[in-house]
Amino acid sequence: QHLTHMMRKNEEPVWHTSTDILHCFHSIGKSLAQVIEGGSPSKLGIHINELFLLIYEMFQYRKIPLNRSLTSTIRNVELFLNEIGHNLSEPWTLETMSEACGVGITRFVHYCIKIKNMTPMQYLNKIRLEKAAELLGHGRNEKILDIALQCGFNSSQYFSTIFKQHFHETPSGYKKNLNAVIS
């Protein structure tokens, strides 16, 4: 817990470390290669734990500066919103999004509106639609239903309805028009 606390309050892109950490990374690499070849993951786990201990010692003995603002609730929500695009197929609800940020639903909605100027579900639908439009524009022969599911929509009918509201044309029309421009 203490290591997590220290790492969350530090955003230095580079840490000056000891040769012990360098050797630990080499050991991790060797152990990982052994695991890939069918070996036991036990050594890998030991080396990863050793790395955590070495980083913990580095924070304690080197007096690395910690910044309290990095652990604010609004920052957690902002980081979550910036990363949610990598998990669009997840069946997100207000409850699961707020839990992922470690805040209550009301506070999560408040921060989302403050950060993105829209409710969490509006923001989620917006980035899902943008991703769907990107996939439709790639010119692949992927079915619209597959794209809808990949972007987190449960039905092609709902997807088509909100896609048309957002882009003022159906997904198939959008795809057809983009392909005509490309040709």
GROMACS .gro file of C-alpha atoms in nm:
model
  183
    1GLN     CA    1   0.000   0.000   0.000
    2HIS     CA    2   0.282   0.237   0.083
    3LEU     CA    3   0.452   0.172  -0.251
    4THR     CA    4   0.124   0.236  -0.434
    5HIS     CA    5   0.080   0.558  -0.236
    6MET     CA    6   0.430   0.676  -0.328
    7MET     CA    7   0.400   0.582  -0.696
    8ARG     CA    8   0.062   0.752  -0.735
    9LYS     CA    9   0.209   1.077  -0.606
   10ASN     CA   10   0.503   1.072  -0.843
   11GLU     CA   11   0.490   1.141  -1.212
   12GLU     CA   12   0.860   1.168  -1.291
   13PRO     CA   13   0.918   1.026  -1.641
   14VAL     CA   14   1.271   0.910  -1.552
   15TRP     CA   15   1.411   0.785  -1.222
   16HIS     CA   16   1.781   0.761  -1.153
   17THR     CA   17   1.819   0.414  -1.011
   18SER     CA   18   2.079   0.173  -0.887
   19THR     CA   19   2.246  -0.107  -1.079
   20ASP     CA   20   2.039  -0.345  -0.865
   21ILE     CA   21   1.728  -0.239  -1.057
   22LEU     CA   22   1.910  -0.281  -1.389
   23HIS     CA   23   2.014  -0.635  -1.292
   24CYS     CA   24   1.659  -0.707  -1.177
   25PHE     CA   25   1.522  -0.608  -1.520
   26HIS     CA   26   1.773  -0.841  -1.685
   27SER     CA   27   1.660  -1.123  -1.452
   28ILE     CA   28   1.296  -1.049  -1.539
   29GLY     CA   29   1.381  -1.071  -1.910
   30LYS     CA   30   1.557  -1.405  -1.868
   31SER     CA   31   1.274  -1.545  -1.655
   32LEU     CA   32   1.014  -1.426  -1.905
   33ALA     CA   33   1.201  -1.601  -2.186
   34GLN     CA   34   1.199  -1.922  -1.980
   35VAL     CA   35   0.824  -1.890  -1.918
   36ILE     CA   36   0.762  -1.841  -2.291
   37GLU     CA   37   0.960  -2.159  -2.357
   38GLY     CA   38   0.733  -2.348  -2.117
   39GLY     CA   39   0.919  -2.296  -1.790
   40SER     CA   40   0.768  -2.221  -1.451
   41PRO     CA   41   0.653  -1.863  -1.385
   42SER     CA   42   0.771  -1.881  -1.022
   43LYS     CA   43   1.111  -1.718  -1.086
   44LEU     CA   44   0.943  -1.444  -1.287
   45GLY     CA   45   0.711  -1.369  -0.993
   46ILE     CA   46   1.006  -1.357  -0.754
   47HIS     CA   47   1.196  -1.113  -0.977
   48ILE     CA   48   0.891  -0.889  -1.017
   49ASN     CA   49   0.849  -0.880  -0.638
   50GLU     CA   50   1.220  -0.801  -0.608
   51LEU     CA   51   1.168  -0.509  -0.848
   52PHE     CA   52   0.883  -0.377  -0.632
   53LEU     CA   53   1.107  -0.394  -0.325
   54LEU     CA   54   1.391  -0.214  -0.502
   55ILE     CA   55   1.157   0.062  -0.623
   56TYR     CA   56   1.015   0.093  -0.272
   57GLU     CA   57   1.367   0.132  -0.130
   58MET     CA   58   1.451   0.387  -0.398
   59PHE     CA   59   1.152   0.599  -0.299
   60GLN     CA   60   1.239   0.577   0.069
   61TYR     CA   61   1.612   0.642   0.053
   62ARG     CA   62   1.635   0.885  -0.236
   63LYS     CA   63   1.365   1.119  -0.105
   64ILE     CA   64   1.186   1.133  -0.439
   65PRO     CA   65   0.940   1.426  -0.434
   66LEU     CA   66   0.573   1.337  -0.404
   67ASN     CA   67   0.291   1.552  -0.537
   68ARG     CA   68  -0.043   1.527  -0.355
   69SER     CA   69  -0.244   1.670  -0.645
   70LEU     CA   70  -0.165   1.358  -0.850
   71THR     CA   71  -0.400   1.152  -0.633
   72SER     CA   72  -0.699   1.382  -0.642
   73THR     CA   73  -1.038   1.234  -0.720
   74ILE     CA   74  -1.087   1.455  -1.024
   75ARG     CA   75  -0.753   1.337  -1.163
   76ASN     CA   76  -0.861   0.974  -1.122
   77VAL     CA   77  -1.178   1.048  -1.319
   78GLU     CA   78  -0.981   1.237  -1.586
   79LEU     CA   79  -0.736   0.947  -1.628
   80PHE     CA   80  -1.025   0.701  -1.649
   81LEU     CA   81  -1.203   0.907  -1.915
   82ASN     CA   82  -0.883   0.935  -2.117
   83GLU     CA   83  -0.836   0.557  -2.109
   84ILE     CA   84  -1.194   0.435  -2.152
   85GLY     CA   85  -1.152   0.440  -2.530
   86HIS     CA   86  -0.931   0.132  -2.498
   87ASN     CA   87  -1.219  -0.064  -2.340
   88LEU     CA   88  -1.519   0.034  -2.550
   89SER     CA   89  -1.663  -0.316  -2.575
   90GLU     CA   90  -1.693  -0.333  -2.195
   91PRO     CA   91  -2.061  -0.315  -2.084
   92TRP     CA   92  -2.008   0.015  -1.899
   93THR     CA   93  -2.275   0.153  -1.668
   94LEU     CA   94  -2.263   0.457  -1.442
   95GLU     CA   95  -2.202   0.221  -1.152
   96THR     CA   96  -1.910   0.035  -1.311
   97MET     CA   97  -1.747   0.356  -1.436
   98SER     CA   98  -1.771   0.529  -1.097
   99GLU     CA   99  -1.642   0.213  -0.923
  100ALA     CA  100  -1.345   0.204  -1.161
  101CYS     CA  101  -1.260   0.558  -1.047
  102GLY     CA  102  -1.320   0.486  -0.680
  103VAL     CA  103  -1.587   0.755  -0.642
  104GLY     CA  104  -1.961   0.768  -0.596
  105ILE     CA  105  -2.194   0.803  -0.893
  106THR     CA  106  -2.296   1.163  -0.815
  107ARG     CA  107  -1.935   1.281  -0.782
  108PHE     CA  108  -1.835   1.086  -1.094
  109VAL     CA  109  -2.112   1.250  -1.301
  110HIS     CA  110  -2.017   1.593  -1.160
  111TYR     CA  111  -1.649   1.551  -1.250
  112CYS     CA  112  -1.730   1.409  -1.593
  113ILE     CA  113  -1.944   1.711  -1.676
  114LYS     CA  114  -1.669   1.939  -1.543
  115ILE     CA  115  -1.394   1.765  -1.746
  116LYS     CA  116  -1.574   1.672  -2.071
  117ASN     CA  117  -1.876   1.903  -2.061
  118MET     CA  118  -2.113   1.607  -2.097
  119THR     CA  119  -2.253   1.326  -1.887
  120PRO     CA  120  -2.055   1.001  -1.865
  121MET     CA  121  -2.298   0.813  -2.091
  122GLN     CA  122  -2.298   1.096  -2.347
  123TYR     CA  123  -1.919   1.091  -2.349
  124LEU     CA  124  -1.906   0.711  -2.373
  125ASN     CA  125  -2.150   0.708  -2.666
  126LYS     CA  126  -1.954   0.987  -2.836
  127ILE     CA  127  -1.623   0.800  -2.827
  128ARG     CA  128  -1.795   0.473  -2.922
  129LEU     CA  129  -1.951   0.645  -3.224
  130GLU     CA  130  -1.621   0.805  -3.322
  131LYS     CA  131  -1.449   0.466  -3.307
  132ALA     CA  132  -1.730   0.308  -3.510
  133ALA     CA  133  -1.701   0.581  -3.774
  134GLU     CA  134  -1.326   0.519  -3.789
  135LEU     CA  135  -1.380   0.145  -3.835
  136LEU     CA  136  -1.649   0.203  -4.099
  137GLY     CA  137  -1.409   0.429  -4.286
  138HIS     CA  138  -1.132   0.173  -4.310
  139GLY     CA  139  -1.295   0.022  -4.617
  140ARG     CA  140  -1.292  -0.330  -4.476
  141ASN     CA  141  -1.579  -0.564  -4.544
  142GLU     CA  142  -1.657  -0.597  -4.176
  143LYS     CA  143  -2.027  -0.626  -4.098
  144ILE     CA  144  -2.190  -0.327  -3.934
  145LEU     CA  145  -2.315  -0.548  -3.650
  146ASP     CA  146  -1.959  -0.662  -3.581
  147ILE     CA  147  -1.840  -0.300  -3.568
  148ALA     CA  148  -2.130  -0.209  -3.339
  149LEU     CA  149  -2.047  -0.494  -3.100
  150GLN     CA  150  -1.676  -0.413  -3.110
  151CYS     CA  151  -1.756  -0.056  -3.006
  152GLY     CA  152  -1.981  -0.161  -2.718
  153PHE     CA  153  -2.327  -0.140  -2.869
  154ASN     CA  154  -2.556  -0.433  -2.788
  155SER     CA  155  -2.775  -0.415  -3.097
  156SER     CA  156  -2.736  -0.294  -3.452
  157GLN     CA  157  -3.075  -0.120  -3.432
  158TYR     CA  158  -2.973   0.097  -3.134
  159PHE     CA  159  -2.634   0.158  -3.294
  160SER     CA  160  -2.796   0.268  -3.621
  161THR     CA  161  -3.038   0.498  -3.439
  162ILE     CA  162  -2.777   0.690  -3.241
  163PHE     CA  163  -2.526   0.681  -3.527
  164LYS     CA  164  -2.783   0.855  -3.748
  165GLN     CA  165  -2.857   1.110  -3.473
  166HIS     CA  166  -2.486   1.190  -3.442
  167PHE     CA  167  -2.369   1.175  -3.806
  168HIS     CA  168  -2.704   1.248  -3.981
  169GLU     CA  169  -2.682   0.929  -4.187
  170THR     CA  170  -2.703   0.557  -4.126
  171PRO     CA  171  -2.386   0.352  -4.068
  172SER     CA  172  -2.428   0.180  -4.406
  173GLY     CA  173  -2.481   0.516  -4.579
  174TYR     CA  174  -2.177   0.658  -4.401
  175LYS     CA  175  -1.965   0.362  -4.510
  176LYS     CA  176  -2.096   0.381  -4.866
  177ASN     CA  177  -2.027   0.755  -4.892
  178LEU     CA  178  -1.674   0.716  -4.752
  179ASN     CA  179  -1.596   0.433  -4.992
  180ALA     CA  180  -1.728   0.642  -5.284
  181VAL     CA  181  -1.494   0.930  -5.186
  182ILE     CA  182  -1.197   0.694  -5.154
  183SER     CA  183  -1.264   0.526  -5.495
   0.00000   0.00000   0.00000
